[in-house]
Structures are given as structure tokens and as C-alpha cells.
XYZ file of C-alpha atoms in Angstrom:
340
model
C 0.015 0.147 0.037
C 3.333 2.197 0.203
C 3.653 2.165 -3.364
C 2.286 3.589 -6.404
C 0.559 0.388 -8.918
C -0.331 -1.120 -5.842
C -4.193 -2.325 -5.101
C -5.135 0.949 -3.063
C -3.017 2.988 -5.174
C -4.459 6.244 -7.614
C -1.542 5.552 -9.714
C -2.742 1.679 -11.324
C -0.159 -0.804 -12.522
C -1.422 -0.651 -15.853
C -0.394 3.146 -16.585
C 3.363 3.547 -14.495
C 5.166 1.895 -17.336
C 8.148 -0.290 -17.416
C 10.418 2.179 -15.661
C 7.804 2.568 -12.952
C 6.878 -1.228 -12.510
C 10.602 -1.529 -11.703
C 10.888 1.375 -9.310
C 7.825 0.619 -7.539
C 8.830 -3.124 -7.331
C 12.207 -2.012 -6.243
C 14.255 -1.167 -3.656
C 15.020 -2.374 0.121
C 11.579 -3.154 2.272
C 12.000 -2.654 5.912
C 13.912 -6.122 6.410
C 16.267 -5.660 3.841
C 17.321 -2.617 5.720
C 17.324 -4.317 8.899
C 19.574 -6.506 7.198
C 21.952 -4.332 5.711
C 22.118 -1.347 7.994
C 20.864 -2.885 11.605
C 17.854 -1.006 12.306
C 14.838 0.367 10.597
C 11.638 2.385 11.551
C 9.645 2.277 7.979
C 8.663 0.868 4.939
C 10.111 2.703 2.445
C 7.102 4.967 0.343
C 7.425 4.887 -3.490
C 5.462 7.243 -5.329
C 5.382 6.978 -9.256
C 3.035 8.643 -12.334
C 3.169 7.199 -15.741
C 2.465 8.786 -18.745
C -0.462 7.047 -19.212
C -1.950 8.167 -15.689
C -2.743 11.914 -17.400
C -2.813 13.835 -20.099
C -0.519 16.877 -18.885
C 2.460 17.292 -16.608
C 0.870 19.210 -13.962
C -2.386 16.886 -13.901
C 0.452 14.134 -13.611
C 1.895 15.842 -10.491
C -1.837 16.323 -8.492
C -1.782 12.598 -8.523
C 1.507 12.438 -7.186
C 0.380 15.336 -4.353
C -2.672 12.686 -3.842
C -0.379 9.720 -3.356
C 1.964 11.316 -1.599
C -1.314 12.223 0.858
C -2.493 8.528 0.384
C 0.688 6.990 1.714
C 1.530 9.286 3.900
C 4.772 10.930 2.652
C 4.690 14.222 4.128
C 5.442 12.652 7.602
C 8.216 10.963 6.508
C 11.656 12.399 7.650
C 12.947 13.075 4.122
C 10.838 13.995 0.806
C 13.232 13.210 -2.438
C 11.550 14.949 -5.532
C 13.433 12.769 -8.289
C 13.415 14.023 -11.899
C 14.218 10.701 -14.478
C 15.867 10.167 -16.998
C 13.989 10.409 -20.177
C 12.567 6.548 -20.125
C 11.248 7.344 -16.963
C 14.128 5.226 -15.260
C 15.811 6.193 -11.567
C 19.156 4.744 -10.572
C 18.320 2.478 -7.956
C 21.993 2.869 -6.629
C 20.906 6.302 -5.577
C 17.405 5.852 -4.798
C 17.865 2.710 -2.533
C 20.723 4.595 -0.889
C 18.556 7.113 0.945
C 15.979 4.438 1.904
C 19.037 2.763 3.756
C 20.321 5.641 5.102
C 16.788 7.055 6.850
C 15.965 3.524 7.594
C 13.142 3.425 5.178
C 11.952 6.905 6.963
C 11.352 8.671 3.636
C 9.280 9.303 0.347
C 10.793 9.259 -3.265
C 7.906 10.637 -5.462
C 8.569 10.804 -9.348
C 6.794 11.330 -12.941
C 7.137 9.623 -16.299
C 7.780 12.184 -19.382
C 9.012 10.107 -21.797
C 9.705 6.567 -23.069
C 12.769 7.955 -24.696
C 16.696 7.491 -23.965
C 17.940 10.658 -22.375
C 19.932 11.396 -25.454
C 17.091 10.706 -27.801
C 14.980 13.397 -25.569
C 17.597 15.817 -25.344
C 17.622 15.886 -29.172
C 13.722 15.944 -30.096
C 11.830 16.535 -26.659
C 13.675 18.413 -23.807
C 10.644 20.527 -23.160
C 8.804 17.790 -21.604
C 11.988 17.636 -19.135
C 11.345 21.109 -17.925
C 7.286 21.028 -18.109
C 8.058 17.955 -15.846
C 10.468 18.899 -13.410
C 8.348 22.579 -12.681
C 5.017 20.536 -12.507
C 6.428 18.061 -9.841
C 8.463 20.777 -7.626
C 5.167 22.899 -8.012
C 2.786 20.337 -6.922
C 4.780 19.348 -3.653
C 6.250 22.038 -2.822
C 3.068 24.277 -2.501
C 1.793 21.410 -0.444
C 4.870 21.246 2.092
C 5.277 24.897 2.274
C 1.305 25.034 3.818
C 2.691 22.562 6.682
C 4.535 24.030 10.214
C 7.611 24.325 9.045
C 9.479 23.039 12.563
C 7.303 19.435 11.828
C 7.588 19.477 7.853
C 10.014 16.780 6.559
C 12.955 17.694 4.524
C 12.906 18.054 1.196
C 15.428 16.896 -1.448
C 15.767 17.639 -5.553
C 17.453 14.602 -6.977
C 18.259 14.396 -10.495
C 20.812 12.289 -12.824
C 21.436 12.384 -16.608
C 18.482 14.164 -18.132
C 17.030 14.191 -14.670
C 19.342 16.595 -13.294
C 18.130 18.731 -16.018
C 14.698 18.845 -15.736
C 14.993 18.613 -11.756
C 17.003 22.139 -11.944
C 14.219 23.795 -14.010
C 12.073 25.036 -11.239
C 15.250 27.092 -9.868
C 15.929 30.658 -11.504
C 19.245 30.667 -9.552
C 21.399 29.407 -6.740
C 19.693 31.596 -3.940
C 16.057 30.449 -4.857
C 17.701 26.686 -4.856
C 18.549 27.106 -1.698
C 15.750 29.042 -0.129
C 13.342 26.640 -1.594
C 14.482 23.671 -0.233
C 16.983 21.637 1.850
C 19.604 20.467 -0.362
C 20.145 19.267 -3.948
C 22.324 15.981 -5.316
C 22.861 16.831 -9.530
C 24.732 14.064 -11.329
C 26.532 14.082 -15.107
C 24.307 17.188 -15.655
C 23.762 17.816 -19.267
C 26.037 20.674 -20.583
C 22.962 22.523 -21.976
C 21.395 23.155 -18.289
C 20.620 26.688 -17.421
C 21.609 26.770 -13.920
C 24.448 24.770 -14.204
C 26.166 26.315 -17.063
C 25.598 29.457 -14.941
C 27.490 28.654 -11.776
C 29.964 26.614 -14.277
C 30.393 30.154 -16.338
C 30.580 32.207 -13.319
C 33.191 30.044 -11.562
C 35.996 31.332 -9.255
C 38.845 32.539 -10.948
C 41.575 29.786 -11.908
C 39.369 27.185 -11.272
C 38.749 24.728 -13.970
C 35.705 24.019 -16.283
C 35.718 20.208 -15.323
C 35.520 21.209 -11.444
C 34.640 24.251 -11.506
C 34.719 26.186 -7.352
C 31.911 28.965 -6.919
C 31.752 31.557 -4.216
C 34.218 29.479 -3.016
C 32.430 26.531 -2.260
C 30.232 28.401 0.034
C 27.144 26.636 -0.592
C 27.355 24.918 -4.226
C 30.097 22.343 -4.214
C 31.399 20.240 -7.569
C 32.911 16.204 -7.310
C 33.939 13.395 -9.666
C 34.953 11.041 -6.788
C 34.296 10.542 -3.085
C 37.417 12.136 -1.561
C 36.614 15.587 -3.843
C 32.988 15.157 -2.319
C 33.596 14.895 1.382
C 36.670 17.336 1.321
C 36.254 20.209 3.996
C 32.457 20.116 4.415
C 32.938 21.957 7.714
C 32.553 25.140 5.581
C 30.323 24.049 3.411
C 26.771 26.316 4.303
C 23.310 24.172 4.345
C 21.137 23.906 2.548
C 24.145 22.647 0.453
C 24.093 21.938 -3.747
C 26.220 19.016 -4.596
C 26.817 18.093 -8.628
C 28.815 14.885 -9.380
C 30.157 15.038 -12.236
C 33.226 12.787 -14.246
C 35.683 14.759 -16.617
C 35.279 11.867 -19.340
C 31.643 11.991 -18.724
C 30.775 13.198 -23.060
C 26.919 13.828 -21.414
C 28.391 16.184 -19.371
C 30.691 18.040 -22.063
C 28.677 17.300 -25.088
C 27.277 21.183 -27.013
C 27.062 21.992 -30.127
C 29.196 25.166 -29.617
C 32.011 22.080 -29.817
C 30.990 22.216 -33.612
C 33.257 25.560 -33.433
C 34.774 26.376 -30.241
C 37.529 24.709 -27.970
C 36.160 24.232 -24.499
C 37.738 24.980 -21.392
C 37.992 22.048 -20.571
C 40.417 21.094 -23.581
C 42.149 24.604 -22.770
C 42.705 24.044 -19.179
C 44.313 21.676 -16.742
C 42.497 18.873 -18.045
C 40.520 16.361 -15.456
C 42.424 13.033 -14.271
C 40.917 10.672 -16.655
C 40.947 12.185 -20.078
C 43.820 11.607 -22.250
C 46.309 14.300 -22.257
C 46.590 12.884 -26.193
C 43.202 14.177 -26.479
C 42.732 17.186 -29.145
C 40.037 19.209 -30.101
C 39.159 19.131 -34.248
C 36.231 20.956 -35.226
C 33.307 19.278 -35.990
C 34.872 15.692 -35.529
C 35.038 16.936 -31.660
C 31.430 17.236 -31.940
C 30.396 14.033 -33.568
C 32.903 11.989 -31.127
C 30.809 12.934 -27.903
C 27.809 12.650 -29.673
C 28.582 9.412 -30.304
C 30.373 8.448 -26.723
C 27.158 9.077 -25.542
C 25.554 5.949 -26.465
C 28.563 3.598 -24.574
C 28.487 6.198 -21.488
C 27.215 4.067 -19.365
C 29.274 1.021 -20.115
C 32.648 2.455 -18.720
C 34.123 1.140 -14.994
C 32.381 3.021 -12.398
C 33.787 6.638 -11.226
C 34.593 7.018 -15.027
C 31.757 8.247 -17.624
C 28.539 8.392 -16.764
C 29.118 5.633 -14.161
C 28.499 7.261 -10.522
C 27.085 4.398 -8.551
C 30.243 4.268 -6.719
C 29.839 7.294 -5.304
C 26.001 7.796 -4.388
C 26.176 7.334 -0.356
C 28.941 10.075 0.321
C 27.253 12.364 -2.057
C 23.735 11.784 0.173
C 25.401 11.615 3.084
C 27.044 15.269 2.829
C 23.830 16.352 1.653
C 21.715 15.179 3.766
C 23.480 14.477 6.819
C 21.321 11.870 7.980
C 20.570 11.201 11.544
C 22.849 9.240 13.462
C 24.813 8.496 10.638
C 28.935 8.006 10.447
C 31.443 7.533 8.283
C 31.739 3.705 9.267
C 27.924 3.541 8.144
C 28.958 4.912 4.798
C 31.961 2.454 4.118
C 29.396 -0.082 5.087
C 26.791 1.078 2.952
C 28.198 1.577 -0.176
C 30.568 -1.563 0.016
C 27.131 -2.991 -0.065
C 25.832 -1.195 -2.986
C 29.212 -1.566 -5.062
C 29.008 -5.051 -4.500
C 25.207 -5.821 -5.651
C 24.408 -3.444 -8.115
């Protein structure tokens, strides 16, 4: 009953689609969380509304809120606004991790906006990701803001790939994001994402494009591995915004400007997993990165578009779960690495 697609759900099994079914039928239950982490308090809530449920993104977002009310999502410790990739997929390593960390006292909510892989959605219909991200935020935020500030759950934004693009849509800038919610984790963000691009372009002097420093890292930080995620967190103000990206991720660096312009990430000292032999060639580099996106999810973790080996540190740093420590981070990340 705490999942969309169940007999009690307003979002039926027949309408949530293939990826939605995988999401609501997957993830840890209370018993599994207890087995891995030693304790659990709740069965996790998972809300997902598919394309077939309603004609518009706003109508689907309204169903999300009704589902959240039905499942008691607004009484949980943390709500995760998770924007899917183009196909409706949510990375299991990322969504499962936060449920383990909070002992199941979470609600992960999402809606589908396309059936297409992210790279095709980008080329043909990325506006649907924008509509979905904005509608989901507006609907959930509107309900959440009506709750007493001292008793409402923490509200976090999450997105991977095109989900990161859609998840950043509702926010006009860094301050808007930080004043709206309690933190954000954006992973493998596409180059055309406005908020990401504005932050990157306005990075502190001397910091490279592949790993920018913005306003001395006070609120927004960029990282590429576990060490860089957890570095000097004592000076990192809350709410925290974390971008995780690899220098070798073609999804992050593919841009139409590559046709006739050499990018900063090849002019400046390059990232640790970008070959020193890499050169920019007009047009050729554009097509090379475009094609590389197809296989970016088949390389080893820690490179390309593969981020599962850093999800636990990412969530721990952004959300600061109760009764959490570095030893629990190690235990959970090892479990994720060995079982996903």
C-alpha cells in the first residue's frame, strides 16, 4: 500500500510503465534495511505516476501529491523529488541508498515524462523534461509549504542525466534553489542545463571548467569522487547543492559549440581521466562526444556516466542523515558496490 501501482494506489499498475514498475517493485523493504544497516523504522514510500495516468505534466503532478497524501509521505523524515531520465528510469544505487540511510523513513516521488532514452529526448523533446520538473516541484512544494516549518519533512531534489536537467528547471538561481528546499544532488548534468551552465560560467577565477569552484564553495560544490565530495565540509553551508560529474562524461561535455569552438575543459588543466592525447577538432569533436554518449553508461564506475560508487557519500554530505557516521557510509557503499 505504500507504493504506487498497488491495489490501493491512485496510480495504477497499468499506467506507470516499464520503468515505473521497476521502481515501485524494487528497492529495499524494512527487513532488508535492518539486515544491511542493523536497524529500520519504516517501510519506504515510493510514488510514481506514469505518462498514461493523465494528459499533462501538471495533472500527473497532482496525482503525485494525492498519492503522497494517501501513503503518508508528508509525515516522513525526508522527501526526495526525483526527476527521471528520458525513459522514466531512476538509478537504483541512488534511490535505494537514501532509503537505507534513513532507515526507510523516506518518500521518493517522481513522474514519467517520456519513453525515449535521454540522448534522444535531448535532441527531439527536452521540453517535456522541463515541464515535468517544474510541475512536480510546484505541486509538491505547494503542499509542503502549507505544513508547519518545524514539523514538515526535509525536501531534497535529485536528478541524474536528463533528470538533473529537469530537476533544476524550477530554480532561477542558486539562492532560489537554496531558499526553496533543503538540499540538492545533481549527477552527470547535461551541458545545456541553464542553472549548471550559469554556475560553471561564473566559477571562481583559476578553477577549471571540469571542476569549478563557485563562491569559494560556500553553498554549491562540484565533485568527481568520494574524496572530493567529503573534502572540507565544515565550511560548506546548508542547504547544500552538490554536482557530481566526471571529466570523462560525454553527457556533461557534449555541446553544439564544439562544432567550431575549443572548450575550456580542453584548454585548461584537464581532469584525471581525460587522456592527454585528446585534441579538439572542429566538427569531429562534436560528433565524437555525441557518439560517446551511447556507451557512456558501460564504462567502469568512477568514469564516464557511471556514478554508483559515490552515491552514499553524496547523499550523506547533502542530507546529513540522523545518527549517521563514516563507518555506516563505508558499510553501505560496499553493499551497493557488491550488489548492484
